[in-house]
Amino acid sequence: FERKSQPSSDILSTKPTELSPFETALFLSGTDGFLIFDKESLQIEDYNRSLDDIFELDKTVDLRGIYISQFMMRYLAPDSANLELLMNHIPDNWAGEANFLTSSKRRFESSVKSMPFQKDQREHLLLSIRNVTEITRAKEELDIYKEKMEKAAKAKARFLSSMSHELRTPLNGIIGTSNLMLTEKNLPENIKTHINILRYSSEHMLGIINDILDFSKIDAGKLELKMKSFNLKATLDKLTNSFLNEYKSKSIELVFYADPNLEKLKVLTDEVKLTQVVANLLSNALKFTISGKVVLNVKVNNVTEKNTTLFFEVEDTGIGIAKEKHEEIFNDFVQVNDDDLRRFDGTGLGLTISEKLVKIFGGELKVESELGKGSRFYFTLTLDLAPLLQQPKEKIIAPGQVADIRGVRVLIVEDNEINAGILRSFLLKWQTVIKEARHGVQALELLKYHKFDLILMDLEMPEMDGYTTLKKVRETDSVIPIIAFTAALLENMDSLVTESGFNDYVLKPFRPAELKKKIEYYAPHRKIEYA
Ligand code: ADP
């Protein structure tokens, strides 16, 4: 291909063109390679400078006059996409990929487009060839980077979640043992105080672990709301009551202003998570208030047939937050009173979780505060109202009534010796009759030769896990109550009952009174026979 002069100007000077001056300018200056050929003779008529560059053409090479198929044969990579089509017949208005080799045999990926036009009353085709190697490479690199980031985020979530799960098991040992020690009679006062500190600290640690678990779940977008209908006023009454002692001990007044209309409403939402948000705000308000009072205010802004719009507010007379820190406090692991770290414990996750939860509920958690002048956290939510259906009765035994489970025959299926030991101690103290298995296979063996009124079953076990064991037991016994006894916080704990078929579950670390009540609930008629 010999070439005498720069071809690009020819199109303007020597031959009149039906391309507009604008199109011609584009042709000349475009960064894409352009090439024009006559559709009848199939000979190349012109091409621009960028085509020279893209194909690394020698200045002596002239493509004009050669056949388009010759050009393709020379520069298309043998394994190019659309090879046949580009060699033999390029349709009008076509767009596709192709791989070319430059004159110095450098390979590049390109996107090719064709556009028909008239010139000198003859049909022509304009081919544009764009080198997309860089873009493709950048895209690939971006994809790799994105994949790496996703992997890292997943690894982080997995680490946080498995670490928290792992920590829950030894904590179960500490909390369980301190609970157990506290039930000893005639404990000297100072020992009791020590054990109480042990219990308080370990429960506090459990709270932090639960926060981290919650956070990683929300972060991974795995948190689902568990809808339930309930009376919000009653729930918030319970919550504020549970705070009264803590508030009293700091001589801070806690006031709950509930809209008179709130009492009549039964909302349909996630009770636990909504309570968690308000509890966190009340706990922060208490933590950062030295004197004065904290007000929880819930207003009913609107009620329709379907839903209600509620305004929540927690206001304190505490140390306040500097204006420039207002955004920061919602970030993970941020505590703004850095210099006061020792005075106020916490992880800096509470507000992060609360803010994300409020968002999941469809609202926005906001703050108004000035240093030294107290703080006000507030949000508005529109919550569905529960249909006026009778709710299934909760499986709770009246408070105050002491459960009596003497003589109940319990099979403990638990592989962890420490957990089993704590459980054993409580069950023996309550005068139940127990047998123990370390995994499912042993449990099935014991069930063959002994009668039980109830099974407490761990989920993760060697040999045979809790789920499989449950299925096996149910093949021969459809009535025996089986309670999942687990440290694992599943995404949906209720699925243990609704999907896996357990009668109920008890979370480790367990509260002794709660476990006792559940055993009584599921094996109430047995104790008389065996007392
Ligand atoms: P934590 O309470 O565990 O430190 P949070 O995310 O709940 O974490 O709060 C983050 C920070 O915001 C706190 O450390 C504190 O500096 C500030 N903060 C939160 N609530 C209040 C409040 N009611 N008054 C003053 N400061 C607050």
mmCIF file with all atom_site columns, N, CA, C and O and ligand atoms in Angstrom, residues 211 280-281 283-289 314 316 318-321 325 328-331 333-338 341 344-354 367 369 374-377, ligand 1:
data_model
loop_
_atom_site.group_PDB
_atom_site.id
_atom_site.type_symbol
_atom_site.label_atom_id
_atom_site.label_alt_id
_atom_site.label_comp_id
_atom_site.label_asym_id
_atom_site.label_entity_id
_atom_site.label_seq_id
_atom_site.pdbx_PDB_ins_code
_atom_site.Cartn_x
_atom_site.Cartn_y
_atom_site.Cartn_z
_atom_site.occupancy
_atom_site.B_iso_or_equiv
_atom_site.pdbx_formal_charge
_atom_site.auth_seq_id
_atom_site.auth_comp_id
_atom_site.auth_asym_id
_atom_site.auth_atom_id
_atom_site.pdbx_PDB_model_num
ATOM   1   N N   . ASP A 1 211 ? -24.371 -5.967 69.653 1.00 0.00 ? 211 ASP A N   1
ATOM   2   C CA  . ASP A 1 211 ? -24.306 -4.764 68.824 1.00 0.00 ? 211 ASP A CA  1
ATOM   3   C C   . ASP A 1 211 ? -23.504 -5.028 67.566 1.00 0.00 ? 211 ASP A C   1
ATOM   4   O O   . ASP A 1 211 ? -23.886 -4.653 66.466 1.00 0.00 ? 211 ASP A O   1
ATOM   5   N N   . ASN A 1 280 ? -31.880 2.469  73.017 1.00 0.00 ? 280 ASN A N   1
ATOM   6   C CA  . ASN A 1 280 ? -30.549 3.029  72.813 1.00 0.00 ? 280 ASN A CA  1
ATOM   7   C C   . ASN A 1 280 ? -30.535 4.536  73.097 1.00 0.00 ? 280 ASN A C   1
ATOM   8   O O   . ASN A 1 280 ? -29.615 5.056  73.725 1.00 0.00 ? 280 ASN A O   1
ATOM   9   N N   . LEU A 1 281 ? -31.598 5.229  72.635 1.00 0.00 ? 281 LEU A N   1
ATOM   10  C CA  . LEU A 1 281 ? -31.651 6.679  72.867 1.00 0.00 ? 281 LEU A CA  1
ATOM   11  C C   . LEU A 1 281 ? -31.794 6.975  74.357 1.00 0.00 ? 281 LEU A C   1
ATOM   12  O O   . LEU A 1 281 ? -31.153 7.896  74.887 1.00 0.00 ? 281 LEU A O   1
ATOM   13  N N   . SER A 1 283 ? -30.810 5.066  76.785 1.00 0.00 ? 283 SER A N   1
ATOM   14  C CA  . SER A 1 283 ? -29.584 4.686  77.471 1.00 0.00 ? 283 SER A CA  1
ATOM   15  C C   . SER A 1 283 ? -28.497 5.734  77.259 1.00 0.00 ? 283 SER A C   1
ATOM   16  O O   . SER A 1 283 ? -27.775 6.096  78.185 1.00 0.00 ? 283 SER A O   1
ATOM   17  N N   . ASN A 1 284 ? -28.399 6.264  76.028 1.00 0.00 ? 284 ASN A N   1
ATOM   18  C CA  . ASN A 1 284 ? -27.447 7.351  75.764 1.00 0.00 ? 284 ASN A CA  1
ATOM   19  C C   . ASN A 1 284 ? -27.797 8.581  76.588 1.00 0.00 ? 284 ASN A C   1
ATOM   20  O O   . ASN A 1 284 ? -26.933 9.217  77.178 1.00 0.00 ? 284 ASN A O   1
ATOM   21  N N   . ALA A 1 285 ? -29.095 8.930  76.597 1.00 0.00 ? 285 ALA A N   1
ATOM   22  C CA  . ALA A 1 285 ? -29.543 10.125 77.318 1.00 0.00 ? 285 ALA A CA  1
ATOM   23  C C   . ALA A 1 285 ? -29.131 10.017 78.779 1.00 0.00 ? 285 ALA A C   1
ATOM   24  O O   . ALA A 1 285 ? -28.621 10.967 79.372 1.00 0.00 ? 285 ALA A O   1
ATOM   25  N N   . LEU A 1 286 ? -29.305 8.828  79.339 1.00 0.00 ? 286 LEU A N   1
ATOM   26  C CA  . LEU A 1 286 ? -28.941 8.622  80.742 1.00 0.00 ? 286 LEU A CA  1
ATOM   27  C C   . LEU A 1 286 ? -27.424 8.720  80.908 1.00 0.00 ? 286 LEU A C   1
ATOM   28  O O   . LEU A 1 286 ? -26.921 9.375  81.811 1.00 0.00 ? 286 LEU A O   1
ATOM   29  N N   . LYS A 1 287 ? -26.721 8.066  79.966 1.00 0.00 ? 287 LYS A N   1
ATOM   30  C CA  . LYS A 1 287 ? -25.260 8.007  80.061 1.00 0.00 ? 287 LYS A CA  1
ATOM   31  C C   . LYS A 1 287 ? -24.648 9.406  80.023 1.00 0.00 ? 287 LYS A C   1
ATOM   32  O O   . LYS A 1 287 ? -23.688 9.691  80.713 1.00 0.00 ? 287 LYS A O   1
ATOM   33  N N   . PHE A 1 288 ? -25.200 10.273 79.175 1.00 0.00 ? 288 PHE A N   1
ATOM   34  C CA  . PHE A 1 288 ? -24.576 11.582 78.975 1.00 0.00 ? 288 PHE A CA  1
ATOM   35  C C   . PHE A 1 288 ? -25.280 12.710 79.724 1.00 0.00 ? 288 PHE A C   1
ATOM   36  O O   . PHE A 1 288 ? -25.146 13.871 79.376 1.00 0.00 ? 288 PHE A O   1
ATOM   37  N N   . THR A 1 289 ? -26.085 12.353 80.719 1.00 0.00 ? 289 THR A N   1
ATOM   38  C CA  . THR A 1 289 ? -26.746 13.380 81.526 1.00 0.00 ? 289 THR A CA  1
ATOM   39  C C   . THR A 1 289 ? -26.245 13.262 82.964 1.00 0.00 ? 289 THR A C   1
ATOM   40  O O   . THR A 1 289 ? -26.271 12.181 83.545 1.00 0.00 ? 289 THR A O   1
ATOM   41  N N   . VAL A 1 314 ? -36.518 11.821 72.134 1.00 0.00 ? 314 VAL A N   1
ATOM   42  C CA  . VAL A 1 314 ? -35.882 11.634 73.446 1.00 0.00 ? 314 VAL A CA  1
ATOM   43  C C   . VAL A 1 314 ? -35.043 12.873 73.710 1.00 0.00 ? 314 VAL A C   1
ATOM   44  O O   . VAL A 1 314 ? -34.130 13.194 72.948 1.00 0.00 ? 314 VAL A O   1
ATOM   45  N N   . ASP A 1 316 ? -32.807 15.212 76.506 1.00 0.00 ? 316 ASP A N   1
ATOM   46  C CA  . ASP A 1 316 ? -32.141 15.164 77.813 1.00 0.00 ? 316 ASP A CA  1
ATOM   47  C C   . ASP A 1 316 ? -31.560 16.525 78.189 1.00 0.00 ? 316 ASP A C   1
ATOM   48  O O   . ASP A 1 316 ? -31.506 17.439 77.370 1.00 0.00 ? 316 ASP A O   1
ATOM   49  N N   . GLY A 1 318 ? -28.453 16.802 79.277 1.00 0.00 ? 318 GLY A N   1
ATOM   50  C CA  . GLY A 1 318 ? -27.082 16.327 79.491 1.00 0.00 ? 318 GLY A CA  1
ATOM   51  C C   . GLY A 1 318 ? -25.999 17.222 78.927 1.00 0.00 ? 318 GLY A C   1
ATOM   52  O O   . GLY A 1 318 ? -26.206 18.425 78.699 1.00 0.00 ? 318 GLY A O   1
ATOM   53  N N   . ILE A 1 319 ? -24.868 16.616 78.642 1.00 0.00 ? 319 ILE A N   1
ATOM   54  C CA  . ILE A 1 319 ? -23.666 17.376 78.260 1.00 0.00 ? 319 ILE A CA  1
ATOM   55  C C   . ILE A 1 319 ? -23.737 17.948 76.843 1.00 0.00 ? 319 ILE A C   1
ATOM   56  O O   . ILE A 1 319 ? -22.964 18.824 76.488 1.00 0.00 ? 319 ILE A O   1
ATOM   57  N N   . GLY A 1 320 ? -24.664 17.443 76.037 1.00 0.00 ? 320 GLY A N   1
ATOM   58  C CA  . GLY A 1 320 ? -24.832 17.981 74.687 1.00 0.00 ? 320 GLY A CA  1
ATOM   59  C C   . GLY A 1 320 ? -23.719 17.565 73.737 1.00 0.00 ? 320 GLY A C   1
ATOM   60  O O   . GLY A 1 320 ? -22.732 16.950 74.131 1.00 0.00 ? 320 GLY A O   1
ATOM   61  N N   . ILE A 1 321 ? -23.909 17.927 72.467 1.00 0.00 ? 321 ILE A N   1
ATOM   62  C CA  . ILE A 1 321 ? -22.945 17.538 71.428 1.00 0.00 ? 321 ILE A CA  1
ATOM   63  C C   . ILE A 1 321 ? -22.656 18.782 70.584 1.00 0.00 ? 321 ILE A C   1
ATOM   64  O O   . ILE A 1 321 ? -23.580 19.468 70.133 1.00 0.00 ? 321 ILE A O   1
ATOM   65  N N   . LYS A 1 325 ? -20.094 18.039 65.379 1.00 0.00 ? 325 LYS A N   1
ATOM   66  C CA  . LYS A 1 325 ? -20.012 16.592 65.599 1.00 0.00 ? 325 LYS A CA  1
ATOM   67  C C   . LYS A 1 325 ? -21.333 15.895 65.286 1.00 0.00 ? 325 LYS A C   1
ATOM   68  O O   . LYS A 1 325 ? -21.430 14.676 65.391 1.00 0.00 ? 325 LYS A O   1
ATOM   69  N N   . GLU A 1 328 ? -21.075 13.227 62.589 1.00 0.00 ? 328 GLU A N   1
ATOM   70  C CA  . GLU A 1 328 ? -20.093 12.209 62.957 1.00 0.00 ? 328 GLU A CA  1
ATOM   71  C C   . GLU A 1 328 ? -20.649 11.139 63.886 1.00 0.00 ? 328 GLU A C   1
ATOM   72  O O   . GLU A 1 328 ? -20.284 9.969  63.774 1.00 0.00 ? 328 GLU A O   1
ATOM   73  N N   . ILE A 1 329 ? -21.508 11.545 64.816 1.00 0.00 ? 329 ILE A N   1
ATOM   74  C CA  . ILE A 1 329 ? -21.943 10.590 65.849 1.00 0.00 ? 329 ILE A CA  1
ATOM   75  C C   . ILE A 1 329 ? -22.699 9.401  65.268 1.00 0.00 ? 329 ILE A C   1
ATOM   76  O O   . ILE A 1 329 ? -22.811 8.371  65.907 1.00 0.00 ? 329 ILE A O   1
ATOM   77  N N   . PHE A 1 330 ? -23.187 9.554  64.023 1.00 0.00 ? 330 PHE A N   1
ATOM   78  C CA  . PHE A 1 330 ? -23.915 8.430  63.430 1.00 0.00 ? 330 PHE A CA  1
ATOM   79  C C   . PHE A 1 330 ? -22.980 7.463  62.702 1.00 0.00 ? 330 PHE A C   1
ATOM   80  O O   . PHE A 1 330 ? -23.407 6.447  62.194 1.00 0.00 ? 330 PHE A O   1
ATOM   81  N N   . ASN A 1 331 ? -21.688 7.796  62.640 1.00 0.00 ? 331 ASN A N   1
ATOM   82  C CA  . ASN A 1 331 ? -20.739 6.894  61.977 1.00 0.00 ? 331 ASN A CA  1
ATOM   83  C C   . ASN A 1 331 ? -20.349 5.739  62.884 1.00 0.00 ? 331 ASN A C   1
ATOM   84  O O   . ASN A 1 331 ? -20.402 5.871  64.107 1.00 0.00 ? 331 ASN A O   1
ATOM   85  N N   . PHE A 1 333 ? -18.468 3.191  65.153 1.00 0.00 ? 333 PHE A N   1
ATOM   86  C CA  . PHE A 1 333 ? -17.404 3.222  66.162 1.00 0.00 ? 333 PHE A CA  1
ATOM   87  C C   . PHE A 1 333 ? -16.956 4.635  66.545 1.00 0.00 ? 333 PHE A C   1
ATOM   88  O O   . PHE A 1 333 ? -15.822 4.837  66.945 1.00 0.00 ? 333 PHE A O   1
ATOM   89  N N   . VAL A 1 334 ? -17.845 5.630  66.358 1.00 0.00 ? 334 VAL A N   1
ATOM   90  C CA  . VAL A 1 334 ? -17.446 6.994  66.705 1.00 0.00 ? 334 VAL A CA  1
ATOM   91  C C   . VAL A 1 334 ? -18.009 7.399  68.061 1.00 0.00 ? 334 VAL A C   1
ATOM   92  O O   . VAL A 1 334 ? -19.179 7.217  68.341 1.00 0.00 ? 334 VAL A O   1
ATOM   93  N N   . GLN A 1 335 ? -17.116 7.916  68.888 1.00 0.00 ? 335 GLN A N   1
ATOM   94  C CA  . GLN A 1 335 ? -17.524 8.527  70.146 1.00 0.00 ? 335 GLN A CA  1
ATOM   95  C C   . GLN A 1 335 ? -16.924 9.910  70.143 1.00 0.00 ? 335 GLN A C   1
ATOM   96  O O   . GLN A 1 335 ? -15.718 10.052 69.933 1.00 0.00 ? 335 GLN A O   1
ATOM   97  N N   . VAL A 1 336 ? -17.737 10.930 70.351 1.00 0.00 ? 336 VAL A N   1
ATOM   98  C CA  . VAL A 1 336 ? -17.188 12.268 70.165 1.00 0.00 ? 336 VAL A CA  1
ATOM   99  C C   . VAL A 1 336 ? -16.586 12.856 71.434 1.00 0.00 ? 336 VAL A C   1
ATOM   100 O O   . VAL A 1 336 ? -15.817 13.790 71.368 1.00 0.00 ? 336 VAL A O   1
ATOM   101 N N   . ASN A 1 337 ? -16.924 12.270 72.571 1.00 0.00 ? 337 ASN A N   1
ATOM   102 C CA  . ASN A 1 337 ? -16.320 12.810 73.794 1.00 0.00 ? 337 ASN A CA  1
ATOM   103 C C   . ASN A 1 337 ? -15.020 12.064 74.049 1.00 0.00 ? 337 ASN A C   1
ATOM   104 O O   . ASN A 1 337 ? -14.855 11.421 75.063 1.00 0.00 ? 337 ASN A O   1
ATOM   105 N N   . ASP A 1 338 ? -14.085 12.155 73.074 1.00 0.00 ? 338 ASP A N   1
ATOM   106 C CA  . ASP A 1 338 ? -12.873 11.346 73.131 1.00 0.00 ? 338 ASP A CA  1
ATOM   107 C C   . ASP A 1 338 ? -12.155 11.458 74.474 1.00 0.00 ? 338 ASP A C   1
ATOM   108 O O   . ASP A 1 338 ? -11.712 10.493 75.048 1.00 0.00 ? 338 ASP A O   1
ATOM   109 N N   . LEU A 1 341 ? -13.443 9.319  77.313 1.00 0.00 ? 341 LEU A N   1
ATOM   110 C CA  . LEU A 1 341 ? -13.662 7.900  77.041 1.00 0.00 ? 341 LEU A CA  1
ATOM   111 C C   . LEU A 1 341 ? -13.800 7.052  78.286 1.00 0.00 ? 341 LEU A C   1
ATOM   112 O O   . LEU A 1 341 ? -14.576 6.115  78.315 1.00 0.00 ? 341 LEU A O   1
ATOM   113 N N   . PHE A 1 344 ? -17.387 7.551  79.987 1.00 0.00 ? 344 PHE A N   1
ATOM   114 C CA  . PHE A 1 344 ? -18.568 6.985  79.334 1.00 0.00 ? 344 PHE A CA  1
ATOM   115 C C   . PHE A 1 344 ? -18.158 5.750  78.549 1.00 0.00 ? 344 PHE A C   1
ATOM   116 O O   . PHE A 1 344 ? -17.456 5.864  77.552 1.00 0.00 ? 344 PHE A O   1
ATOM   117 N N   . ASP A 1 345 ? -18.588 4.597  78.988 1.00 0.00 ? 345 ASP A N   1
ATOM   118 C CA  . ASP A 1 345 ? -18.211 3.424  78.203 1.00 0.00 ? 345 ASP A CA  1
ATOM   119 C C   . ASP A 1 345 ? -19.166 3.252  77.020 1.00 0.00 ? 345 ASP A C   1
ATOM   120 O O   . ASP A 1 345 ? -20.182 3.937  76.918 1.00 0.00 ? 345 ASP A O   1
ATOM   121 N N   . GLY A 1 346 ? -18.833 2.360  76.117 1.00 0.00 ? 346 GLY A N   1
ATOM   122 C CA  . GLY A 1 346 ? -19.661 2.151  74.926 1.00 0.00 ? 346 GLY A CA  1
ATOM   123 C C   . GLY A 1 346 ? -18.771 1.820  73.748 1.00 0.00 ? 346 GLY A C   1
ATOM   124 O O   . GLY A 1 346 ? -17.549 1.859  73.860 1.00 0.00 ? 346 GLY A O   1
ATOM   125 N N   . THR A 1 347 ? -19.398 1.491  72.631 1.00 0.00 ? 347 THR A N   1
ATOM   126 C CA  . THR A 1 347 ? -18.625 1.090  71.463 1.00 0.00 ? 347 THR A CA  1
ATOM   127 C C   . THR A 1 347 ? -18.718 2.103  70.337 1.00 0.00 ? 347 THR A C   1
ATOM   128 O O   . THR A 1 347 ? -18.000 2.020  69.359 1.00 0.00 ? 347 THR A O   1
ATOM   129 N N   . GLY A 1 348 ? -19.655 3.038  70.447 1.00 0.00 ? 348 GLY A N   1
ATOM   130 C CA  . GLY A 1 348 ? -19.870 3.964  69.350 1.00 0.00 ? 348 GLY A CA  1
ATOM   131 C C   . GLY A 1 348 ? -20.671 3.338  68.226 1.00 0.00 ? 348 GLY A C   1
ATOM   132 O O   . GLY A 1 348 ? -20.672 3.813  67.107 1.00 0.00 ? 348 GLY A O   1
ATOM   133 N N   . LEU A 1 349 ? -21.361 2.246  68.557 1.00 0.00 ? 349 LEU A N   1
ATOM   134 C CA  . LEU A 1 349 ? -22.166 1.578  67.521 1.00 0.00 ? 349 LEU A CA  1
ATOM   135 C C   . LEU A 1 349 ? -23.659 1.842  67.711 1.00 0.00 ? 349 LEU A C   1
ATOM   136 O O   . LEU A 1 349 ? -24.443 1.700  66.778 1.00 0.00 ? 349 LEU A O   1
ATOM   137 N N   . GLY A 1 350 ? -24.035 2.219  68.918 1.00 0.00 ? 350 GLY A N   1
ATOM   138 C CA  . GLY A 1 350 ? -25.462 2.371  69.245 1.00 0.00 ? 350 GLY A CA  1
ATOM   139 C C   . GLY A 1 350 ? -26.213 3.272  68.276 1.00 0.00 ? 350 GLY A C   1
ATOM   140 O O   . GLY A 1 350 ? -27.218 2.879  67.702 1.00 0.00 ? 350 GLY A O   1
ATOM   141 N N   . LEU A 1 351 ? -25.676 4.480  68.065 1.00 0.00 ? 351 LEU A N   1
ATOM   142 C CA  . LEU A 1 351 ? -26.380 5.422  67.189 1.00 0.00 ? 351 LEU A CA  1
ATOM   143 C C   . LEU A 1 351 ? -26.322 4.978  65.734 1.00 0.00 ? 351 LEU A C   1
ATOM   144 O O   . LEU A 1 351 ? -27.261 5.196  64.976 1.00 0.00 ? 351 LEU A O   1
ATOM   145 N N   . THR A 1 352 ? -25.209 4.352  65.345 1.00 0.00 ? 352 THR A N   1
ATOM   146 C CA  . THR A 1 352 ? -25.092 3.855  63.967 1.00 0.00 ? 352 THR A CA  1
ATOM   147 C C   . THR A 1 352 ? -26.207 2.856  63.707 1.00 0.00 ? 352 THR A C   1
ATOM   148 O O   . THR A 1 352 ? -26.911 2.940  62.689 1.00 0.00 ? 352 THR A O   1
ATOM   149 N N   . ILE A 1 353 ? -26.347 1.910  64.638 1.00 0.00 ? 353 ILE A N   1
ATOM   150 C CA  . ILE A 1 353 ? -27.379 0.885  64.475 1.00 0.00 ? 353 ILE A CA  1
ATOM   151 C C   . ILE A 1 353 ? -28.758 1.544  64.504 1.00 0.00 ? 353 ILE A C   1
ATOM   152 O O   . ILE A 1 353 ? -29.606 1.281  63.647 1.00 0.00 ? 353 ILE A O   1
ATOM   153 N N   . SER A 1 354 ? -28.965 2.450  65.463 1.00 0.00 ? 354 SER A N   1
ATOM   154 C CA  . SER A 1 354 ? -30.279 3.099  65.576 1.00 0.00 ? 354 SER A CA  1
ATOM   155 C C   . SER A 1 354 ? -30.630 3.849  64.297 1.00 0.00 ? 354 SER A C   1
ATOM   156 O O   . SER A 1 354 ? -31.742 3.749  63.787 1.00 0.00 ? 354 SER A O   1
ATOM   157 N N   . VAL A 1 367 ? -30.807 14.804 65.051 1.00 0.00 ? 367 VAL A N   1
ATOM   158 C CA  . VAL A 1 367 ? -30.361 15.289 66.355 1.00 0.00 ? 367 VAL A CA  1
ATOM   159 C C   . VAL A 1 367 ? -30.349 16.810 66.373 1.00 0.00 ? 367 VAL A C   1
ATOM   160 O O   . VAL A 1 367 ? -30.078 17.461 65.368 1.00 0.00 ? 367 VAL A O   1
ATOM   161 N N   . SER A 1 369 ? -28.763 19.586 69.129 1.00 0.00 ? 369 SER A N   1
ATOM   162 C CA  . SER A 1 369 ? -28.027 19.619 70.392 1.00 0.00 ? 369 SER A CA  1
ATOM   163 C C   . SER A 1 369 ? -26.993 20.731 70.376 1.00 0.00 ? 369 SER A C   1
ATOM   164 O O   . SER A 1 369 ? -26.517 21.146 69.317 1.00 0.00 ? 369 SER A O   1
ATOM   165 N N   . GLY A 1 374 ? -27.766 20.012 76.557 1.00 0.00 ? 374 GLY A N   1
ATOM   166 C CA  . GLY A 1 374 ? -28.655 18.875 76.363 1.00 0.00 ? 374 GLY A CA  1
ATOM   167 C C   . GLY A 1 374 ? -28.832 18.502 74.906 1.00 0.00 ? 374 GLY A C   1
ATOM   168 O O   . GLY A 1 374 ? -28.359 19.205 74.001 1.00 0.00 ? 374 GLY A O   1
ATOM   169 N N   . SER A 1 375 ? -29.475 17.367 74.666 1.00 0.00 ? 375 SER A N   1
ATOM   170 C CA  . SER A 1 375 ? -29.652 16.871 73.301 1.00 0.00 ? 375 SER A CA  1
ATOM   171 C C   . SER A 1 375 ? -31.096 16.431 73.091 1.00 0.00 ? 375 SER A C   1
ATOM   172 O O   . SER A 1 375 ? -31.792 16.079 74.036 1.00 0.00 ? 375 SER A O   1
ATOM   173 N N   . ARG A 1 376 ? -31.466 16.433 71.809 1.00 0.00 ? 376 ARG A N   1
ATOM   174 C CA  . ARG A 1 376 ? -32.807 15.985 71.452 1.00 0.00 ? 376 ARG A CA  1
ATOM   175 C C   . ARG A 1 376 ? -32.666 15.112 70.209 1.00 0.00 ? 376 ARG A C   1
ATOM   176 O O   . ARG A 1 376 ? -32.185 15.568 69.166 1.00 0.00 ? 376 ARG A O   1
ATOM   177 N N   . PHE A 1 377 ? -32.994 13.828 70.325 1.00 0.00 ? 377 PHE A N   1
ATOM   178 C CA  . PHE A 1 377 ? -32.976 12.917 69.178 1.00 0.00 ? 377 PHE A CA  1
ATOM   179 C C   . PHE A 1 377 ? -34.418 12.644 68.793 1.00 0.00 ? 377 PHE A C   1
ATOM   180 O O   . PHE A 1 377 ? -35.263 12.405 69.661 1.00 0.00 ? 377 PHE A O   1
HETATM 181 P P1  . ADP B 2 .   ? -21.792 4.860  72.466 1.00 0.00 ? 1   ADP B P1  1
HETATM 182 O O1  . ADP B 2 .   ? -22.907 5.397  73.269 1.00 0.00 ? 1   ADP B O1  1
HETATM 183 O O2  . ADP B 2 .   ? -21.655 3.381  72.540 1.00 0.00 ? 1   ADP B O2  1
HETATM 184 O O3  . ADP B 2 .   ? -20.510 5.587  72.649 1.00 0.00 ? 1   ADP B O3  1
HETATM 185 P P2  . ADP B 2 .   ? -23.356 5.801  70.241 1.00 0.00 ? 1   ADP B P2  1
HETATM 186 O O4  . ADP B 2 .   ? -23.238 5.505  68.780 1.00 0.00 ? 1   ADP B O4  1
HETATM 187 O O5  . ADP B 2 .   ? -24.635 5.482  70.896 1.00 0.00 ? 1   ADP B O5  1
HETATM 188 O O6  . ADP B 2 .   ? -22.158 5.086  70.936 1.00 0.00 ? 1   ADP B O6  1
HETATM 189 O O7  . ADP B 2 .   ? -23.052 7.329  70.428 1.00 0.00 ? 1   ADP B O7  1
HETATM 190 C C1  . ADP B 2 .   ? -21.948 7.919  69.779 1.00 0.00 ? 1   ADP B C1  1
HETATM 191 C C2  . ADP B 2 .   ? -21.483 9.142  70.509 1.00 0.00 ? 1   ADP B C2  1
HETATM 192 O O8  . ADP B 2 .   ? -22.457 10.185 70.380 1.00 0.00 ? 1   ADP B O8  1
HETATM 193 C C3  . ADP B 2 .   ? -21.323 8.948  71.993 1.00 0.00 ? 1   ADP B C3  1
HETATM 194 O O9  . ADP B 2 .   ? -20.087 8.379  72.320 1.00 0.00 ? 1   ADP B O9  1
HETATM 195 C C4  . ADP B 2 .   ? -21.467 10.369 72.490 1.00 0.00 ? 1   ADP B C4  1
HETATM 196 O O10 . ADP B 2 .   ? -20.245 11.041 72.332 1.00 0.00 ? 1   ADP B O10 1
HETATM 197 C C5  . ADP B 2 .   ? -22.473 10.995 71.554 1.00 0.00 ? 1   ADP B C5  1
HETATM 198 N N1  . ADP B 2 .   ? -23.844 10.975 72.123 1.00 0.00 ? 1   ADP B N1  1
HETATM 199 C C6  . ADP B 2 .   ? -24.828 10.099 71.852 1.00 0.00 ? 1   ADP B C6  1
HETATM 200 N N2  . ADP B 2 .   ? -25.957 10.401 72.537 1.00 0.00 ? 1   ADP B N2  1
HETATM 201 C C7  . ADP B 2 .   ? -25.691 11.489 73.264 1.00 0.00 ? 1   ADP B C7  1
HETATM 202 C C8  . ADP B 2 .   ? -26.452 12.295 74.193 1.00 0.00 ? 1   ADP B C8  1
HETATM 203 N N3  . ADP B 2 .   ? -27.724 12.023 74.474 1.00 0.00 ? 1   ADP B N3  1
HETATM 204 N N4  . ADP B 2 .   ? -25.827 13.351 74.748 1.00 0.00 ? 1   ADP B N4  1
HETATM 205 C C9  . ADP B 2 .   ? -24.540 13.638 74.443 1.00 0.00 ? 1   ADP B C9  1
HETATM 206 N N5  . ADP B 2 .   ? -23.768 12.931 73.606 1.00 0.00 ? 1   ADP B N5  1
HETATM 207 C C10 . ADP B 2 .   ? -24.324 11.865 73.004 1.00 0.00 ? 1   ADP B C10 1
#
